[in-house]
Coordinates of C-alpha atoms in Angstrom, one line a residue:
X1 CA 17.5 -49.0 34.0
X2 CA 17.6 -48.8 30.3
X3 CA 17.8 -52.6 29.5
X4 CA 14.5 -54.0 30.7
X5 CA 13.0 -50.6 28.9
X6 CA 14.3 -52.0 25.8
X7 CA 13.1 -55.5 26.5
X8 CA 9.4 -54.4 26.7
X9 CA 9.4 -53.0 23.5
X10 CA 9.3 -54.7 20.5
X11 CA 11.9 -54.5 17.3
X12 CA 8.8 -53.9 14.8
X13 CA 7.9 -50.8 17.4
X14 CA 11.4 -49.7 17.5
X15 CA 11.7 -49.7 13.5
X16 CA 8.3 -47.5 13.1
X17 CA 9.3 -45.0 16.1
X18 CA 12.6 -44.9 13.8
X19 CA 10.4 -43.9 10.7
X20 CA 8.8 -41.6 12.6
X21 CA 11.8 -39.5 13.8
X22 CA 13.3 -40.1 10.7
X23 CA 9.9 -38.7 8.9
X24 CA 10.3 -36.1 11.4
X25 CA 13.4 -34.7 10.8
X26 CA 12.8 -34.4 7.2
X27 CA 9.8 -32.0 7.8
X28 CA 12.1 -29.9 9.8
X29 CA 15.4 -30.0 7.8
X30 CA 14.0 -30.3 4.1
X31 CA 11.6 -27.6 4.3
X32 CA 12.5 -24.9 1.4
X33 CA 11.3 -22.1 3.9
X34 CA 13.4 -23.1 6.3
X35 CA 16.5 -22.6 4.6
X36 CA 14.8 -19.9 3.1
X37 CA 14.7 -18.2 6.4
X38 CA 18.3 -18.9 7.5
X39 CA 20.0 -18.2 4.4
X40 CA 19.2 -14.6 4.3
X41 CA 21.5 -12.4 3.5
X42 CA 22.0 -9.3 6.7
X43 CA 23.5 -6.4 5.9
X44 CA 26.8 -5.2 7.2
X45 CA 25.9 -2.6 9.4
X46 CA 23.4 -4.9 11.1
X47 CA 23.3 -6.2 14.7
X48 CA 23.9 -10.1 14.5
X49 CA 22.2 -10.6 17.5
X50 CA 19.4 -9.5 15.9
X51 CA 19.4 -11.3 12.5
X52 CA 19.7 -14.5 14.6
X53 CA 16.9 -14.0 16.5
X54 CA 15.0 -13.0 13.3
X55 CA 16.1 -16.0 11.7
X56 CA 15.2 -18.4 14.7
X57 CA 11.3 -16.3 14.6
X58 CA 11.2 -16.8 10.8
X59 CA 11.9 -20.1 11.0
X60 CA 9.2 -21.3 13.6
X61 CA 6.6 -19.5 11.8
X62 CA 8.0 -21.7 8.3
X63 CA 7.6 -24.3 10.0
X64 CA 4.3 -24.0 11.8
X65 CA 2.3 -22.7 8.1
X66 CA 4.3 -25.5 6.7
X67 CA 1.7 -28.4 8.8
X68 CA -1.3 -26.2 8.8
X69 CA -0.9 -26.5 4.9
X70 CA -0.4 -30.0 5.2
X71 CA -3.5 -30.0 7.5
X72 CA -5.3 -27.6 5.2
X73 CA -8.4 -28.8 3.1
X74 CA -9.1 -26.3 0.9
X75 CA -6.3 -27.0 -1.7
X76 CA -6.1 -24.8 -4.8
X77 CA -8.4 -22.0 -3.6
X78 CA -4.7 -19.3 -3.4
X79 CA -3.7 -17.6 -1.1
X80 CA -7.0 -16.2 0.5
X81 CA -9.1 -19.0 0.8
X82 CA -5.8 -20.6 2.8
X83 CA -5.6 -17.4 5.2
X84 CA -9.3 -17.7 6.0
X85 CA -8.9 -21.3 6.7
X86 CA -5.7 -20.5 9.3
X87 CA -7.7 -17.6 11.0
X88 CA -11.2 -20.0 10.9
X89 CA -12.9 -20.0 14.3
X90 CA -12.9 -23.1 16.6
X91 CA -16.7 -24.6 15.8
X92 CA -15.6 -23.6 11.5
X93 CA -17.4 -26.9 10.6
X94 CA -20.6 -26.3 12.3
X95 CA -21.3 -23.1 10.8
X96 CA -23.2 -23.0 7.3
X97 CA -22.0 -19.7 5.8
X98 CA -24.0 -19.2 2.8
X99 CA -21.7 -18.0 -0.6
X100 CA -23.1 -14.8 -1.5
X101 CA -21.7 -13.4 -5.1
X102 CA -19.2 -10.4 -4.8
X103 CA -16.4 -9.1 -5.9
X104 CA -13.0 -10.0 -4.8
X105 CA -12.1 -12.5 -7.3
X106 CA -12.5 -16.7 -7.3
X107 CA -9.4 -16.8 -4.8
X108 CA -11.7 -18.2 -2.1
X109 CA -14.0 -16.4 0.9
X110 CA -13.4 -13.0 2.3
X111 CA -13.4 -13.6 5.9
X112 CA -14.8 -10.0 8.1
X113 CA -12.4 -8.7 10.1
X114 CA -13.0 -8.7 14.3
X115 CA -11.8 -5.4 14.8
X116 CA -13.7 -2.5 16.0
X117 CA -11.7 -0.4 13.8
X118 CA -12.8 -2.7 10.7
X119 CA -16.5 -2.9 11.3
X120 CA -15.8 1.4 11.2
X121 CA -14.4 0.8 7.9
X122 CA -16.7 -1.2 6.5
X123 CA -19.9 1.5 7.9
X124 CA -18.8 4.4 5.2
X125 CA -21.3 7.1 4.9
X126 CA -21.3 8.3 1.3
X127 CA -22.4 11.5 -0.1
X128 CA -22.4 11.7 -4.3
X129 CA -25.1 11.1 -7.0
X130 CA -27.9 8.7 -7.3
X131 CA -27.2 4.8 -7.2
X132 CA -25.6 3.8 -10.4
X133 CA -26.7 0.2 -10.1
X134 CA -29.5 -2.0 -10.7
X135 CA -31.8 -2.7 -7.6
X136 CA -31.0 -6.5 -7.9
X137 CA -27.1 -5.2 -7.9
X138 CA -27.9 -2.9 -4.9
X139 CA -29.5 -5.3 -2.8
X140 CA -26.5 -8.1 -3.4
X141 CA -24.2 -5.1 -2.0
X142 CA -26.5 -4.7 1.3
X143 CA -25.9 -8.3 2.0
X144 CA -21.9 -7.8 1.9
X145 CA -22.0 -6.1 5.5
X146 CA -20.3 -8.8 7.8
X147 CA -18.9 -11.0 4.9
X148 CA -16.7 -10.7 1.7
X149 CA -17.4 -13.7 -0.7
X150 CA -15.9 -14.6 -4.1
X151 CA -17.6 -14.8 -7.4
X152 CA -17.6 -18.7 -7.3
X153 CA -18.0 -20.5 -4.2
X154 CA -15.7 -22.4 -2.7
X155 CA -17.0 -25.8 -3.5
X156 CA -17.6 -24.3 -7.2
X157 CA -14.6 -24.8 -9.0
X158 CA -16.1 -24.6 -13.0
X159 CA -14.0 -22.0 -15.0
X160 CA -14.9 -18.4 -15.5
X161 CA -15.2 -16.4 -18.8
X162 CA -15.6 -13.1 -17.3
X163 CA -12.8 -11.2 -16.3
X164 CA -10.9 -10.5 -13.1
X165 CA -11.7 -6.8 -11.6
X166 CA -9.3 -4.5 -11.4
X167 CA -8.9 -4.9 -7.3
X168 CA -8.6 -8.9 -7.5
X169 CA -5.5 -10.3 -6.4
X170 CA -3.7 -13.8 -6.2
X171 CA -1.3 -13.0 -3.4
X172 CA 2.0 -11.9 -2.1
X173 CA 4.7 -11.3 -5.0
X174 CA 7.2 -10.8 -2.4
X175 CA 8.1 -9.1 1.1
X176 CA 10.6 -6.6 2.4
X177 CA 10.9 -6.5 6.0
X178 CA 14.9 -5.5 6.8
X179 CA 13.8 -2.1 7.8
X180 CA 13.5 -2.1 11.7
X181 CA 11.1 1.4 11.8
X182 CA 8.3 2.9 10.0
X183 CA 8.0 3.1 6.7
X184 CA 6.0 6.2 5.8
X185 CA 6.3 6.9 1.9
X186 CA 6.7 4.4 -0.7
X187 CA 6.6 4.7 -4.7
X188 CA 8.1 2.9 -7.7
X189 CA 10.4 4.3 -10.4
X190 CA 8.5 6.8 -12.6
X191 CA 7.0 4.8 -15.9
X192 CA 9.2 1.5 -13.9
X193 CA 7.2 -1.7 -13.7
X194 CA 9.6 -3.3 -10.7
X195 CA 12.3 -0.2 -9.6
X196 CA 10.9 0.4 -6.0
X197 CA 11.5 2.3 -3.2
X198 CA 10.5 3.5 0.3
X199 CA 11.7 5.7 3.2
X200 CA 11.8 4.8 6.5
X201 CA 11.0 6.9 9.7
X202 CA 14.9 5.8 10.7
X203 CA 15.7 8.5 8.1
X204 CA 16.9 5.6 6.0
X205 CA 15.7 5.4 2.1
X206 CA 15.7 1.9 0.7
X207 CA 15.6 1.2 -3.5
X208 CA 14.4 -2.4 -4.5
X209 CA 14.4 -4.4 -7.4
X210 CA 10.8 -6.5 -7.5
X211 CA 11.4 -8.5 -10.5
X212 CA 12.6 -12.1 -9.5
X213 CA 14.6 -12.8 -7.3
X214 CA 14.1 -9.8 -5.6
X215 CA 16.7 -7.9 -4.2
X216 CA 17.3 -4.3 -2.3
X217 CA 19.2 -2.2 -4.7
X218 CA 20.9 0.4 -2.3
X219 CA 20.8 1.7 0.9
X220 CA 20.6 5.3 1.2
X221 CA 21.6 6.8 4.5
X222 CA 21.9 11.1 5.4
X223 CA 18.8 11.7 6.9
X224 CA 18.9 12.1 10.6
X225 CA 15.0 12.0 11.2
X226 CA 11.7 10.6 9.4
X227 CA 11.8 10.7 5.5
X228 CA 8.7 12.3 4.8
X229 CA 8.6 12.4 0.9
X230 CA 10.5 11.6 -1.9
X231 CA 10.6 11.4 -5.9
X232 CA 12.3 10.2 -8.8
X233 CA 13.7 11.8 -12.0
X234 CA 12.3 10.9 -15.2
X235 CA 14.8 9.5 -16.1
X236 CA 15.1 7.3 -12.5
X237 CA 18.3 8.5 -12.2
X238 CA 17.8 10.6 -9.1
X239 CA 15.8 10.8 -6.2
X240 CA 14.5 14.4 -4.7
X241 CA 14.0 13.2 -0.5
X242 CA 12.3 15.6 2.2
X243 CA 12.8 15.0 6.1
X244 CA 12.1 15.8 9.2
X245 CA 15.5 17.3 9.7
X246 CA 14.7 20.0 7.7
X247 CA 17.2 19.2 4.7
X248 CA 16.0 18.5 1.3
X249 CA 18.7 15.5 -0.6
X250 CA 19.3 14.9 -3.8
X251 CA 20.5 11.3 -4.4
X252 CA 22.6 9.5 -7.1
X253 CA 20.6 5.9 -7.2
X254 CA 23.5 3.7 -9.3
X255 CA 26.2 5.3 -6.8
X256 CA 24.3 5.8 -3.8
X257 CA 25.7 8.8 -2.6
X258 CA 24.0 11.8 -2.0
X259 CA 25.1 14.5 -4.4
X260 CA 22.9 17.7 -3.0
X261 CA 22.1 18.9 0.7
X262 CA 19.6 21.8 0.8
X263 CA 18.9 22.6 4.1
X264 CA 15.9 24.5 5.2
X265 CA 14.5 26.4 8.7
X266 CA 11.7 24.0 9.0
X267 CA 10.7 20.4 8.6
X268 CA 10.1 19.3 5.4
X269 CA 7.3 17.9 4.7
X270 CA 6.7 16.4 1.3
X271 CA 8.8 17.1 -2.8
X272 CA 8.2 16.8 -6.6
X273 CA 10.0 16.7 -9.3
X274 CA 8.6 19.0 -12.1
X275 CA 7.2 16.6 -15.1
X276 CA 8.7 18.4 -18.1
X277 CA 11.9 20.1 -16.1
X278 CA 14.0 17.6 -13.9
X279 CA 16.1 21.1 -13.3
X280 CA 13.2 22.1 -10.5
X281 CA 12.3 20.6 -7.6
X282 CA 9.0 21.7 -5.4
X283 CA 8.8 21.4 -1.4
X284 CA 6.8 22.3 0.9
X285 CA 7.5 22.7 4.9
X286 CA 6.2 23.2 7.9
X287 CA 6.6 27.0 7.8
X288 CA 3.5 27.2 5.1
X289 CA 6.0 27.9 2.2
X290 CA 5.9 26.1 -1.4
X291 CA 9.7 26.5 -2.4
X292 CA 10.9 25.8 -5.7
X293 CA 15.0 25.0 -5.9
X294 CA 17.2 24.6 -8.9
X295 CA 18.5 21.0 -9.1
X296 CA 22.0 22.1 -10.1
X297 CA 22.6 24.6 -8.1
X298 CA 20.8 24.1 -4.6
X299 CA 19.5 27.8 -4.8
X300 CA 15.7 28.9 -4.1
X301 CA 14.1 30.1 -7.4
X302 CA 10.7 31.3 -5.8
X303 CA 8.7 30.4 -3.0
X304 CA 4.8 31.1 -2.1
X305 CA 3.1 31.1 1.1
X306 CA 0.0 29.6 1.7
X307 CA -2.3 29.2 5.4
X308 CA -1.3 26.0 6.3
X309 CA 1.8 23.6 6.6
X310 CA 2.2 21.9 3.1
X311 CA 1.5 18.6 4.0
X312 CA 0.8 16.7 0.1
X313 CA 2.1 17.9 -2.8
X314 CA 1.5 16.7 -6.7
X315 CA 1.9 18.3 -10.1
X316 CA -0.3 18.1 -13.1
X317 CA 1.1 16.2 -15.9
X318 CA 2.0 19.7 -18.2
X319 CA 3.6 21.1 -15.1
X320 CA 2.1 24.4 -15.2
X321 CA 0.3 23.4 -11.8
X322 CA 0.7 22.4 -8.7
X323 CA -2.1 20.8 -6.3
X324 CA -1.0 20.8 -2.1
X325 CA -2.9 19.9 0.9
X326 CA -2.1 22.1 4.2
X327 CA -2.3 20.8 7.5
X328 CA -5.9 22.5 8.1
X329 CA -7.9 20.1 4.8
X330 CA -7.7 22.6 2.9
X331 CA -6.8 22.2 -1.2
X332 CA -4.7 24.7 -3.3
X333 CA -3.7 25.1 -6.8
X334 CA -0.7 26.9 -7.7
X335 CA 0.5 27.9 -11.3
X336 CA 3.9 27.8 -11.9
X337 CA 6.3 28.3 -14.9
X338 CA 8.0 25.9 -16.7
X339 CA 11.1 27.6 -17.6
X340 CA 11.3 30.6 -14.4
X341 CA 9.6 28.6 -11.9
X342 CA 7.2 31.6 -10.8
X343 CA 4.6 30.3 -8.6
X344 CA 0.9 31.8 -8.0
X345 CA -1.4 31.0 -6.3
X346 CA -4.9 31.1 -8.3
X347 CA -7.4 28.7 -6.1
X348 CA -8.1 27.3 -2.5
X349 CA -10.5 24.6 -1.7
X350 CA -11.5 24.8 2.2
X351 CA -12.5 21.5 4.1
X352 CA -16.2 21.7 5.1
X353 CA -15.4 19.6 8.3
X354 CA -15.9 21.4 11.4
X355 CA -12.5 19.4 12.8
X356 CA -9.7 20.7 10.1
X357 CA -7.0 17.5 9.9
X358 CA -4.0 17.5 7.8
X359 CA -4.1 16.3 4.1
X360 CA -1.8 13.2 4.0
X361 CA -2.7 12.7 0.2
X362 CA -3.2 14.9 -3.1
X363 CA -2.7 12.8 -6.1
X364 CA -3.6 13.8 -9.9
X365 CA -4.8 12.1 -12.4
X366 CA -5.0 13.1 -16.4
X367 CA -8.8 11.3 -16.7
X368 CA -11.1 9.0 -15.2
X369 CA -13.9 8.0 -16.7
X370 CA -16.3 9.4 -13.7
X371 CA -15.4 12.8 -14.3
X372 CA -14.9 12.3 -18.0
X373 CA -11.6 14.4 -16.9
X374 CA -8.8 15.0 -14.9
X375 CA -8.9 14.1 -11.5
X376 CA -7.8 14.3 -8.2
X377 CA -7.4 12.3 -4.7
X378 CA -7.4 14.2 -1.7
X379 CA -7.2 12.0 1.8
X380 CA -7.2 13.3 5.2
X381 CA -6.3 12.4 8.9
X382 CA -9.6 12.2 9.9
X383 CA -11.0 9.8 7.4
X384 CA -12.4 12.5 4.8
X385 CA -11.7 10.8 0.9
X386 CA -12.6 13.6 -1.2
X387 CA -12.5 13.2 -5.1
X388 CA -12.6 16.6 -7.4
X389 CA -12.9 16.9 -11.0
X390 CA -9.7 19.8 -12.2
X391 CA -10.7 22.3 -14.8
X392 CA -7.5 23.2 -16.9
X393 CA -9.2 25.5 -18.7
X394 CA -9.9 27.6 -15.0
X395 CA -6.5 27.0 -13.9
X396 CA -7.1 24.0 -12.0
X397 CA -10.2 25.1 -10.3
X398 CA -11.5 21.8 -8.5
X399 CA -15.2 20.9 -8.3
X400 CA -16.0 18.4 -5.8
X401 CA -17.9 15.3 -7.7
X402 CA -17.8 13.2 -4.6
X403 CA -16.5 12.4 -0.6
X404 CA -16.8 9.1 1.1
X405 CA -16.2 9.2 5.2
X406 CA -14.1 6.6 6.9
X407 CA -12.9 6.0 10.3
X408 CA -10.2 8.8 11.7
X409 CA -6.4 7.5 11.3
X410 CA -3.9 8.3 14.1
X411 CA -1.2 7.9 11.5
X412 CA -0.4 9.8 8.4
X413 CA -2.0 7.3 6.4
X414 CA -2.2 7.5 2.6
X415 CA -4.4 6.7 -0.5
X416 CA -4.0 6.1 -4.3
X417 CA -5.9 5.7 -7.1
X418 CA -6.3 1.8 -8.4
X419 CA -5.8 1.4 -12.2
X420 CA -8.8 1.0 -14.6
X421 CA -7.9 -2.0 -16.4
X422 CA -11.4 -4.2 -15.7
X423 CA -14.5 -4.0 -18.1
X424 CA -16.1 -3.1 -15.0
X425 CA -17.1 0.8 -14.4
X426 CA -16.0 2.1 -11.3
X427 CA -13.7 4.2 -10.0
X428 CA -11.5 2.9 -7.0
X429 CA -9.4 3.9 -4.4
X430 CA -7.1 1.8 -2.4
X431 CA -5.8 2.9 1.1
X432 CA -4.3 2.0 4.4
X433 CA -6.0 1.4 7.5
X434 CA -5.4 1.5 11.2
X435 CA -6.2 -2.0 11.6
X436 CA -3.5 -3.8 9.1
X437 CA -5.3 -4.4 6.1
X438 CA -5.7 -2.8 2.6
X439 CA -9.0 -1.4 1.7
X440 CA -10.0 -1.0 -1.7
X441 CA -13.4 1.4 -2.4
X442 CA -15.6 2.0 -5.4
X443 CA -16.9 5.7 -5.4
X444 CA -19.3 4.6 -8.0
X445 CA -21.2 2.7 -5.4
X446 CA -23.0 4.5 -2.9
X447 CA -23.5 1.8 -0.1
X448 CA -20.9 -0.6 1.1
X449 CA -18.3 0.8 -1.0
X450 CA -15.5 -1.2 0.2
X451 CA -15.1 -4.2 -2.3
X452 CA -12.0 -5.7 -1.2
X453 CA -8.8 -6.1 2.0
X454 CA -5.9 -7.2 1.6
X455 CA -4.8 -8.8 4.8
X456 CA -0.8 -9.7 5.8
X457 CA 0.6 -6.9 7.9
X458 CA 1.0 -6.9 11.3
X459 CA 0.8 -3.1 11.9
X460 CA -0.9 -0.3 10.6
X461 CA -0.7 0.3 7.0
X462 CA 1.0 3.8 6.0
X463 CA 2.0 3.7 2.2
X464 CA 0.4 2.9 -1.1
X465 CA 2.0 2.7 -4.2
X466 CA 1.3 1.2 -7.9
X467 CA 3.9 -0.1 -10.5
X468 CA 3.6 1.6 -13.9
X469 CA 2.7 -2.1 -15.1
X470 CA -0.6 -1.9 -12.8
X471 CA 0.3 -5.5 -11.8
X472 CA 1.7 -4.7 -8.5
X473 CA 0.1 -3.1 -5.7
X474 CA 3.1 -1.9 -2.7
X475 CA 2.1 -1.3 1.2
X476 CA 4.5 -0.7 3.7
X477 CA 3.3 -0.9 7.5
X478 CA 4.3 0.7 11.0
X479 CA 6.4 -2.4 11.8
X480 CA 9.1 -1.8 8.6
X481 CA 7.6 -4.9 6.9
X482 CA 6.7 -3.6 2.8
X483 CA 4.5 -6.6 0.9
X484 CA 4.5 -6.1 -3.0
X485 CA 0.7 -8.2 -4.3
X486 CA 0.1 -9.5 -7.4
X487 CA -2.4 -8.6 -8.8
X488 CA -4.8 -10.9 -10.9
X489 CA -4.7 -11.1 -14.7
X490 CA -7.3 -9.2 -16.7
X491 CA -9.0 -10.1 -20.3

């Protein structure tokens, strides 16, 4: 049956079906992702059946973005304008979207986001000072509500002498995605530009290396339930971890062993280092108590109890406070000294929403140019962003300069400051969101104070963290997948 098949067809067909395959084959085979995909290295302790199917996954998707970017017609606009074009609806050519000026950067056309949960997101209500913006600025903003733009338009490609803002970013430096459960905290090395690490709800704690190639350090295992906090020494020479199985662990990073169990009656819930002495570490659990313990010896120092589980935990940068978050909203400020470790409580902050939610973030800052001070972040469960200017002279007394409302998270979902490097004058906050992407806000603004997403996870994003450098931007999602960003040069 095969004979008179080959007698139909002619040898100049033959040769160009041969091309073809040949053509083919080459796409598949000699595609760097592919091998990219297959070559990676699996751990020891990991389930083989489980990195080969990993692999086989990876490798489809290589090879699928590999002929939409050979079908792609928006070369050189980066990474977003190309994640637009792959998520572009069916009729894309017919529609005339008009380029409205914004601000994510000239990286190509913020596309809105279908979600329910976004369109929440985007709708912040906003309750501050008077509108710090021109009215020709203010009405741009009110015509950013269903679509991000960039400062040029896509079709505009003439160079730009301004700078980039401080929340515009080229794209992915690099992805972890090893860790099979949720990552819930994630930081780099203190005054480290590319040490990084994150803990996992697995009980696992994971240290990176971002600078290329980058590579996962060690592999810290002891904890039998979620890691809920951690920190590193000074020197980055230690990391303090907290858990869910009510222990406290003290690890050697270089070694990987850990070198201190303090184990407690309750879960806990979040850890510091002290800034000026590494020899105390400060906890807080679910039984409402702030503990202080000696890093040598193990033993409790002091301890204060407050009305609330301590939830979010940071120090100022002398070390003679301490700012927590309870699981009711509410905000306290605890002296302590440097060389006893005597805590006392001086101030509390009560959350003026009628539904109290826990505080999944307190994070200090030593100025900001809004406050013309120090600073700092509180975020809660439900949404409530709440920004509060610290008076060291009144032992830390806080004074709220401004809140911005945002949809409730059913996570423990956190937020940071974003660096002020831009000529711009703003003040912006970065957090995660229920519906995979990475919002970044402008408090200086107050309608439509979201100014940028970042979107690439495929869960829920839980962590944020910055590098010292303020060139990297880390989020870690519910899947286990952590994507470093890169973020874009400034003037």
């Amino acid at each position: 049956m095969a004979e008179p098949t080959i007698s139909k067809s002619s040898p100049e067909d033959h040769d160009n079906e041969l091309k073809e395959n040949i053509e083919k084959k080459k796409d598949s085979t000699a595609n760097p992702e592919f091998f990219s995909c297959m070559l990676q290295p699996s751990p020891a302790n990991s389930d083989p059946n489980y990195i080969a199917i990993r692999r086989f996954l990876l490798h489809r998707k290589a090879e699928s973005g590999v002929l939409r970017r050979k079908d792609w017609r928006c070369n050189g606009k980066g990474y977003v304008a190309y994640r637009n074009y792959i998520s572009r609806p069916r009729n894309w050519e017919n529609l005339q979207i008009p380029s409205r000026s914004s601000t994510p950067g000239n990286s190509g056309r913020w596309m809105p986001s279908p979600s329910p949960v976004s369109q929440l997101l985007e709708s912040d209500s906003w309750n501050s000072f008077k509108d710090l913006r021109s009215p020709s600025q203010a009405s741009q903003a009110l015509s950013r509500t269903t679509s991000y733009s960039s400062n040029a338009s896509d079709t505009d490609d003439r160079p730009r002498r301004r700078s980039e803002p401080a929340y515009s970013f080229v794209g992915m430096h690099c992805i972890f995605d090893q860790c099979k459960a949720m990552v819930t905290v994630i930081k780099f090395g203190h005054m480290s530009s590319d040490l990084l690490a994150y803990g996992a709800s697995d009980g696992s704690l994971t240290v990176c290396n971002v600078s290329m190639p980058p590579s996962v350090i060690k592999q810290l295992i002891g904890h039998s339930k979620d890691v809920t906090d951690f920190d590193f020494s000074t020197n980055n020479q230690y990391i303090a971890s907290s858990s869910m199985d009510k222990t406290v662990r003290v690890w050697d990073i270089s070694r990987g062993l850990c070198i201190r169990v303090i184990y407690g009656v309750s879960s806990q819930l979040c850890i510091r280092f002290h800034p000026v002495n590494n020899n105390f570490l400060s906890a807080g659990n679910a039984k409402k108590e702030i503990n202080v313990f000696n890093f040598s010896t193990g033993r409790t120092v002091n301890k204060i109890v407050v009305d609330g589980e301590v939830t979010a935990m940071d120090h100022d940068h002398t070390g003679q406070l301490i700012f927590c978050g309870d699981g009711q909203g509410s905000i306290y400020t605890v002296s302590m000294n440097s060389h006893t470790g005597v805590l006392s409580r001086t101030h509390r902050n009560r959350s003026s929403s009628k539904h109290r939610s826990a505080v999944t973030t307190v994070q200090y800052r030593t100025f900001s140019l809004l406050a013309r001070g120090p600073v700092l972040l509180a975020f809660t469960r439900d949404g409530s962003l709440s920004f509060f200017s610290v008076s060291l002279e009144m032992k830390g007394y806080l004074t709220l300069r401004c809140s911005l409302k945002l949809a409730p998270r059913l996570h423990s979902i956190r937020a940071s400051f974003c660096p002020l490097l831009s000529l711009e004058k703003g003040e912006y906050i970065v957090a995660g969101s229920e519906d995979a992407n990475v919002y970044f806000y402008d408090l200086t603004r107050p309608r439509n104070t979201c100014v940028n997403k970042l979107q690439g996870h495929g869960y829920p994003v839980i962590g944020i963290a910055w590098n010292h450098g303020e060139n990297l931007l880390a989020s870690s999602d519910f899947g286990g997948t952590v994507i470093v960003w890169k973020r874009a040069k400034t003037a």
